[in-house]
Short mmCIF file of C-alpha atoms and ligand atoms in Angstrom, two decimals:
data_model
loop_
_atom_site.label_atom_id
_atom_site.label_comp_id
_atom_site.label_asym_id
_atom_site.label_seq_id
_atom_site.Cartn_x
_atom_site.Cartn_y
_atom_site.Cartn_z
CA UNK K 902 118.88 130.68 117.25
CA UNK K 903 118.77 127.54 115.32
CA UNK K 904 119.75 126.96 111.97
CA UNK K 905 118.24 125.43 109.07
CA UNK K 906 120.09 123.75 106.20
CA UNK K 907 118.09 123.36 102.94
CA UNK K 908 120.07 120.77 100.75
CA UNK K 909 119.22 121.05 97.17
CA UNK K 910 120.75 118.64 94.57
CA UNK K 911 120.56 120.18 91.03
CA UNK K 912 121.42 118.54 87.68
CA UNK K 913 120.59 120.40 84.76
CA UNK K 914 118.41 122.90 86.51
CA UNK K 915 119.42 126.59 85.46
CA UNK K 916 115.72 127.43 84.80
CA UNK K 917 114.36 126.10 87.96
CA UNK K 918 116.89 127.41 90.27
CA UNK K 919 115.85 130.87 90.38
CA UNK K 920 112.27 130.22 91.12
CA UNK K 921 113.24 127.99 93.70
CA UNK K 922 115.56 130.71 95.44
CA UNK K 923 112.81 133.10 95.19
CA UNK K 924 110.22 130.90 96.89
CA UNK K 925 112.63 129.50 99.71
CA UNK K 926 113.91 132.81 100.74
CA UNK K 927 110.42 133.96 100.98
CA UNK K 928 109.94 130.96 103.84
CA UNK K 929 113.27 132.27 105.53
CA UNK K 930 111.94 135.68 105.64
CA UNK K 931 108.70 134.45 107.28
CA UNK K 932 110.54 132.38 109.55
CA UNK K 933 113.22 134.89 110.20
CA UNK K 934 112.33 135.05 113.91
CA UNK K 935 112.46 131.45 114.72
CA UNK K 936 115.73 130.43 112.70
CA UNK K 937 118.57 131.30 110.30
CA UNK K 938 119.17 129.44 107.30
CA UNK K 939 121.62 128.32 104.74
CA UNK K 940 120.98 127.05 101.05
CA UNK K 941 123.45 124.26 99.78
CA UNK K 942 122.91 124.00 96.01
CA UNK K 943 124.99 120.35 95.02
CA UNK K 944 125.76 120.54 91.15
CA UNK K 945 125.87 117.30 90.07
CA UNK K 946 127.88 117.53 87.24
CA UNK K 947 125.21 119.79 85.02
CA UNK K 948 125.95 120.47 81.47
CA UNK K 949 123.80 123.71 81.49
CA UNK K 950 124.48 127.21 83.57
CA UNK K 951 123.69 125.62 86.90
CA UNK K 952 126.86 126.32 88.27
CA UNK K 953 126.99 129.78 87.13
CA UNK K 954 123.39 130.19 88.47
CA UNK K 955 124.78 128.85 91.71
CA UNK K 956 127.72 131.26 91.83
CA UNK K 957 125.38 134.30 91.38
CA UNK K 958 123.09 133.46 93.79
CA UNK K 959 126.03 133.03 96.39
CA UNK K 960 127.35 136.08 95.42
CA UNK K 961 124.51 138.03 96.06
CA UNK K 962 123.21 136.05 99.03
CA UNK K 963 125.44 135.19 101.88
CA UNK K 964 123.19 132.09 103.12
CA UNK K 965 123.75 130.41 99.67
CA UNK K 966 126.60 127.81 99.28
CA UNK K 967 127.31 125.35 96.90
CA UNK K 968 129.12 122.35 96.47
CA UNK K 969 129.92 121.58 92.70
CA UNK K 970 131.09 117.90 91.48
CA UNK K 971 133.48 116.90 89.00
CA UNK K 972 131.33 114.98 87.10
CA UNK K 973 127.32 113.88 87.53
CA UNK K 974 127.32 111.30 90.35
CA UNK K 975 123.74 110.82 90.69
CA UNK K 976 121.18 112.48 93.07
CA UNK K 977 122.07 110.20 95.89
CA UNK K 978 125.54 111.30 95.76
CA UNK K 979 124.43 114.74 95.89
CA UNK K 980 122.09 114.27 99.06
CA UNK K 981 125.23 112.96 100.64
CA UNK K 982 127.29 115.69 99.93
CA UNK K 983 124.57 118.15 101.06
CA UNK K 984 124.39 116.44 104.34
CA UNK K 985 128.10 115.93 104.96
CA UNK K 986 128.46 120.13 104.24
CA UNK K 987 125.72 120.89 105.98
CA UNK K 988 126.04 123.02 109.37
CA UNK K 989 122.74 123.28 110.75
CA UNK K 990 120.83 122.08 113.70
CA UNK K 991 117.98 121.00 111.41
CA UNK K 992 118.47 119.73 108.04
CA UNK K 993 116.31 119.48 104.93
CA UNK K 994 116.63 117.74 101.57
CA UNK K 995 114.59 119.25 99.02
CA UNK K 996 114.28 119.37 95.11
CA UNK K 997 114.93 122.16 93.05
CA UNK K 998 111.54 122.14 90.74
CA UNK K 999 109.36 122.68 93.53
CA UNK K 1000 107.44 119.36 93.45
CA UNK K 1001 108.27 119.57 97.40
CA UNK K 1002 106.69 122.74 98.49
CA UNK K 1003 108.65 125.16 100.53
CA UNK K 1004 105.62 126.37 102.40
CA UNK K 1005 105.93 122.91 104.29
CA UNK K 1006 109.05 123.77 105.65
CA UNK K 1007 107.95 125.96 108.63
CA UNK K 1008 105.33 123.38 109.96
CA UNK K 1009 107.94 120.93 109.90
CA UNK K 1010 110.10 122.84 111.59
CA UNK K 1011 107.34 123.37 114.52
CA UNK K 1012 107.03 119.89 114.72
CA UNK K 1013 110.41 119.13 115.40
CA UNK K 1014 110.68 121.72 118.16
CA UNK K 1015 108.06 120.04 119.83
CA UNK K 1016 110.51 117.31 120.89
CA UNK K 1017 108.64 114.50 120.00
CA UNK K 1018 109.68 113.55 116.44
CA UNK K 1019 113.31 113.48 115.03
CA UNK K 1020 112.25 113.78 111.42
CA UNK K 1021 109.21 115.12 109.67
CA UNK K 1022 108.88 113.46 106.47
CA UNK K 1023 106.67 113.67 103.26
CA UNK K 1024 104.70 111.20 101.00
CA UNK K 1025 102.78 111.66 97.91
CA UNK K 1026 99.31 110.00 98.24
CA UNK K 1027 98.61 110.69 94.59
CA UNK K 1028 100.58 110.33 91.51
CA UNK K 1029 98.57 112.35 89.18
CA UNK K 1030 100.62 113.57 86.35
CA UNK K 1031 102.55 110.40 86.23
CA UNK K 1032 102.14 107.53 83.18
CA UNK K 1033 99.87 104.92 84.91
CA UNK K 1034 102.07 102.23 83.60
CA UNK K 1035 104.87 103.53 85.83
CA UNK K 1036 102.28 104.01 88.92
CA UNK K 1037 101.23 100.46 88.52
CA UNK K 1038 104.77 99.51 88.42
CA UNK K 1039 105.60 101.56 91.59
CA UNK K 1040 102.90 99.98 93.25
CA UNK K 1041 103.98 96.69 92.71
CA UNK K 1042 107.75 97.42 93.57
CA UNK K 1043 106.56 99.09 97.09
CA UNK K 1044 104.90 95.53 97.76
CA UNK K 1045 107.64 93.34 96.73
CA UNK K 1046 110.43 95.54 98.58
CA UNK K 1047 108.48 95.49 101.86
CA UNK K 1048 107.67 91.87 101.71
CA UNK K 1049 111.28 90.93 101.45
CA UNK K 1050 113.12 93.51 103.42
CA UNK K 1051 113.39 94.24 106.90
CA UNK K 1052 113.75 97.97 106.39
CA UNK K 1053 110.26 99.41 105.94
CA UNK K 1054 110.35 101.28 102.42
CA UNK K 1055 107.52 103.77 102.65
CA UNK K 1056 105.23 103.89 99.36
CA UNK K 1057 105.09 107.09 98.17
CA UNK K 1058 108.11 108.65 100.17
CA UNK K 1059 109.95 111.30 98.76
CA UNK K 1060 113.43 112.79 99.58
CA UNK K 1061 111.92 115.97 100.83
CA UNK K 1062 112.26 115.63 104.98
CA UNK K 1063 113.62 117.91 107.91
CA UNK K 1064 115.82 115.85 109.87
CA UNK K 1065 117.59 116.99 113.44
CA UNK K 1066 121.16 117.36 113.29
CA UNK K 1067 121.51 113.99 115.71
CA UNK K 1068 119.53 111.89 113.00
CA UNK K 1069 121.69 113.31 110.22
CA UNK K 1070 125.00 112.25 112.04
CA UNK K 1071 123.55 108.74 112.44
CA UNK K 1072 122.71 108.59 108.48
CA UNK K 1073 126.43 109.93 107.84
CA UNK K 1074 128.01 107.13 109.74
CA UNK K 1075 126.51 104.79 107.32
CA UNK K 1076 129.61 104.97 104.73
CA UNK K 1077 128.07 102.43 102.12
CA UNK K 1078 129.01 103.25 98.46
CA UNK K 1079 125.80 102.05 97.20
CA UNK K 1080 123.36 104.23 98.72
CA UNK K 1081 119.64 104.17 99.01
CA UNK K 1082 118.80 106.75 100.90
CA UNK K 1083 115.13 105.69 101.18
CA UNK K 1084 116.42 102.77 102.91
CA UNK K 1085 118.83 104.56 104.83
CA UNK K 1086 116.40 107.01 106.18
CA UNK K 1087 114.26 104.42 107.35
CA UNK K 1088 117.21 101.93 108.73
CA UNK K 1089 118.57 104.51 110.89
CA UNK K 1090 115.53 104.58 113.07
CA UNK K 1091 114.16 107.70 115.31
CA UNK K 1092 110.80 108.69 115.00
CA UNK K 1093 109.05 110.11 111.80
CA UNK K 1094 106.26 111.70 111.27
CA UNK K 1095 104.42 111.63 107.89
CA UNK K 1096 102.85 114.76 106.06
CA UNK K 1097 100.62 113.66 103.21
CA UNK K 1098 100.07 115.88 100.01
CA UNK K 1099 98.98 115.37 96.62
CA UNK K 1100 101.60 115.61 93.76
CA UNK K 1101 102.88 118.47 92.28
CA UNK K 1102 104.30 119.21 88.80
CA UNK K 1103 107.47 120.52 87.99
CA UNK K 1104 107.61 124.24 87.57
CA UNK K 1105 110.33 124.20 84.93
CA UNK K 1106 112.89 121.67 83.21
CA UNK K 1107 112.25 118.25 82.55
CA UNK K 1108 112.71 115.04 84.89
CA UNK K 1109 115.85 113.12 84.87
CA UNK K 1110 114.32 109.59 85.24
CA UNK K 1111 112.89 107.57 82.77
CA UNK K 1112 111.26 104.14 83.34
CA UNK K 1113 114.16 102.13 82.93
CA UNK K 1114 116.44 104.10 85.10
CA UNK K 1115 113.67 103.82 87.56
CA UNK K 1116 113.79 100.06 87.03
CA UNK K 1117 117.18 99.96 87.39
CA UNK K 1118 117.12 102.19 90.43
CA UNK K 1119 114.65 99.67 92.20
CA UNK K 1120 116.73 96.50 91.32
CA UNK K 1121 119.58 98.23 93.51
CA UNK K 1122 117.52 98.80 96.25
CA UNK K 1123 116.28 95.55 96.55
CA UNK K 1124 120.16 94.17 96.43
CA UNK K 1125 120.79 97.04 99.16
CA UNK K 1126 118.18 96.09 101.45
CA UNK K 1127 117.22 92.06 100.88
CA UNK K 1128 118.75 89.16 100.71
CA UNK K 1129 115.76 87.46 100.24
CA UNK K 1130 116.58 86.78 96.23
CA UNK K 1131 119.55 84.80 97.83
CA UNK K 1132 117.51 82.64 99.20
CA UNK K 1133 114.79 82.29 96.35
CA UNK K 1134 118.33 81.19 94.26
CA UNK K 1135 118.65 78.13 97.01
CA UNK K 1136 115.11 77.43 97.30
CA UNK K 1137 114.96 76.78 93.09
CA UNK K 1138 118.04 74.71 93.59
CA UNK K 1139 116.58 72.61 96.35
CA UNK K 1140 113.04 72.46 94.51
CA UNK K 1141 114.44 71.30 91.11
CA UNK K 1142 116.93 68.68 92.92
CA UNK K 1143 113.67 67.01 94.51
CA UNK K 1144 111.92 67.24 91.20
CA UNK K 1145 115.08 65.46 89.30
CA UNK K 1146 114.88 62.94 92.18
CA UNK K 1147 111.38 61.82 91.96
CA UNK K 1148 111.48 61.87 87.80
CA UNK K 1149 114.44 59.41 88.44
CA UNK K 1150 112.55 56.92 90.53
CA UNK K 1151 109.73 57.01 88.21
CA UNK K 1152 111.76 56.45 85.33
CA UNK K 1153 113.59 53.63 86.81
CA UNK K 1154 110.28 51.68 87.91
CA UNK K 1155 109.01 52.60 84.43
CA UNK K 1156 111.86 51.05 82.62
CA UNK K 1157 111.55 47.99 85.04
CA UNK K 1158 107.89 47.44 84.55
CA UNK K 1159 106.60 48.03 80.98
CA UNK K 1160 109.80 48.82 79.71
CA UNK K 1161 111.55 51.88 77.85
CA UNK K 1162 110.39 52.86 74.57
CA UNK K 1163 112.84 55.35 73.28
CA UNK K 1164 110.74 58.79 72.88
CA UNK K 1165 110.64 62.09 74.78
CA UNK K 1166 113.24 63.89 72.97
CA UNK K 1167 111.08 67.35 72.60
CA UNK K 1168 110.32 66.94 76.63
CA UNK K 1169 114.20 66.55 77.28
CA UNK K 1170 114.83 69.51 75.38
CA UNK K 1171 112.29 71.51 77.40
CA UNK K 1172 113.37 70.53 80.42
CA UNK K 1173 117.09 71.19 79.90
CA UNK K 1174 116.25 74.81 78.57
CA UNK K 1175 114.14 75.17 81.58
CA UNK K 1176 117.12 74.16 84.10
CA UNK K 1177 119.71 75.89 82.20
CA UNK K 1178 117.47 78.94 82.33
CA UNK K 1179 116.79 78.65 85.84
CA UNK K 1180 120.58 78.38 86.53
CA UNK K 1181 121.46 81.22 84.95
CA UNK K 1182 118.88 83.32 86.41
CA UNK K 1183 120.19 82.30 89.98
CA UNK K 1184 123.54 83.11 89.04
CA UNK K 1185 122.49 86.38 87.81
CA UNK K 1186 121.20 87.05 91.26
CA UNK K 1187 124.39 86.05 93.15
CA UNK K 1188 126.09 88.15 90.28
CA UNK K 1189 124.27 91.03 91.58
CA UNK K 1190 125.31 90.69 94.92
CA UNK K 1191 129.04 90.09 93.76
CA UNK K 1192 129.19 93.15 91.97
CA UNK K 1193 127.80 95.13 94.60
CA UNK K 1194 130.20 93.86 97.04
CA UNK K 1195 133.01 94.39 94.53
CA UNK K 1196 131.98 98.08 94.32
CA UNK K 1197 131.91 98.39 97.97
CA UNK K 1198 135.38 96.85 98.82
CA UNK K 1199 136.80 99.08 96.24
CA UNK K 1200 135.76 101.94 98.63
CA UNK K 1201 135.92 104.57 95.92
CA UNK K 1202 134.65 108.26 97.06
CA UNK K 1203 130.89 108.79 96.32
CA UNK K 1204 131.43 112.02 94.77
CA UNK K 1205 134.23 114.67 94.13
CA UNK K 1206 134.04 117.87 94.64
CA UNK K 1207 135.64 120.39 91.89
CA UNK K 1208 134.09 123.52 93.77
CA UNK K 1209 132.56 125.05 96.43
CA UNK K 1210 131.86 128.90 97.46
CA UNK K 1211 134.91 128.93 99.18
CA UNK K 1212 136.98 127.98 96.64
CA UNK K 1213 135.28 129.70 93.78
CA UNK K 1214 137.21 131.05 90.88
N1 UDP Z 2019 119.13 115.10 90.58
C1 UDP Z 2019 120.28 115.38 90.92
N2 UDP Z 2019 121.09 114.41 90.01
C2 UDP Z 2019 120.60 113.65 89.07
C3 UDP Z 2019 119.32 113.68 88.90
C4 UDP Z 2019 118.71 114.30 89.55
O1 UDP Z 2019 121.08 115.90 91.56
O2 UDP Z 2019 121.51 112.79 88.47
C5 UDP Z 2019 118.13 116.36 91.04
C6 UDP Z 2019 117.12 116.90 90.43
O3 UDP Z 2019 117.97 118.34 89.76
C7 UDP Z 2019 116.29 117.55 91.23
C8 UDP Z 2019 116.21 116.29 92.01
O4 UDP Z 2019 117.22 115.06 91.96
O5 UDP Z 2019 116.54 118.42 91.93
C9 UDP Z 2019 114.79 115.15 91.44
O6 UDP Z 2019 115.08 114.83 90.01
P1 UDP Z 2019 113.47 114.81 89.21
O7 UDP Z 2019 113.15 116.01 89.68
O8 UDP Z 2019 113.88 114.82 87.67
O9 UDP Z 2019 112.97 113.77 89.87
P2 UDP Z 2019 111.46 113.34 90.02
O10 UDP Z 2019 110.83 114.65 90.56
O11 UDP Z 2019 110.80 113.46 88.44
O12 UDP Z 2019 111.41 112.01 90.49
MG1 MG Z 2020 110.73 116.24 90.46
#
């Protein structure tokens, strides 16, 4: 019989976890003739009782496993830890807040069993319940990244997906420190089927994202999956050299023909400000790539595990 691993990153989710467990076990019961399950809760350094809840669930249900981090490492690290801990033939990643409908797991599994696809992923087609400003910038972001990155980043794609063991093993081969999973899932290739659904609101707890965090995350994904900004820096440099060259010619010709009344101090200041601004901007771009390279070469672990269901205290 097949085994399905359900990976659930959790950060301060003591309220949502029992509700999620309830729902996902219903799905497992419904599918018990087809597949067995393991549920892996990844406690991402929560400050509330998430770990206690995970311990409790694993005491009463042998299918529940958990991995608990020594501090908060972020959802990307949580997903990676889950994938590494998973033992199933099919592996799903789900949010604990029920924004990813557990009922879809069966449909996903049936699709994969047909043998055509390696992955069934989900994308939101509506952004109901989200601030309009955020939706606007999200749309803009997807347009931009897909222009400048060779890896397709699907608009509205969620992390909720079911994958085959083979695909997960490929994902685990990517050892990078700065992980942007939406890009990694797409980079490894394989056949993905997209299921579409409307945005569902959280059942309990609060979102861990705000506009600023999302903005930084989007910058990180651009650095991780595109080197076009570096080219932009060089192109701007060339452009400004050209402009300067033309200006020099104009000034030489003007001085030797009509003479040179000393004027133009304000325009000079403007030019200096503009050019130095652009220089700093380009240095910033290079700095972004340098800092990511710096973090990669340090080869720090992506997460540190403090406790699992096997080392429970
Ligand atoms: N999460 C995590 N570590 C973090 C932030 C979030 O493991 O540092 C988990 C969180 O518990 C949830 C999932 O990632 O299961 C998605 O988070 P959230 O619902 O806050 O994001 P949203 O759905 O609002 O994009
Ligand atoms: Mg959510």
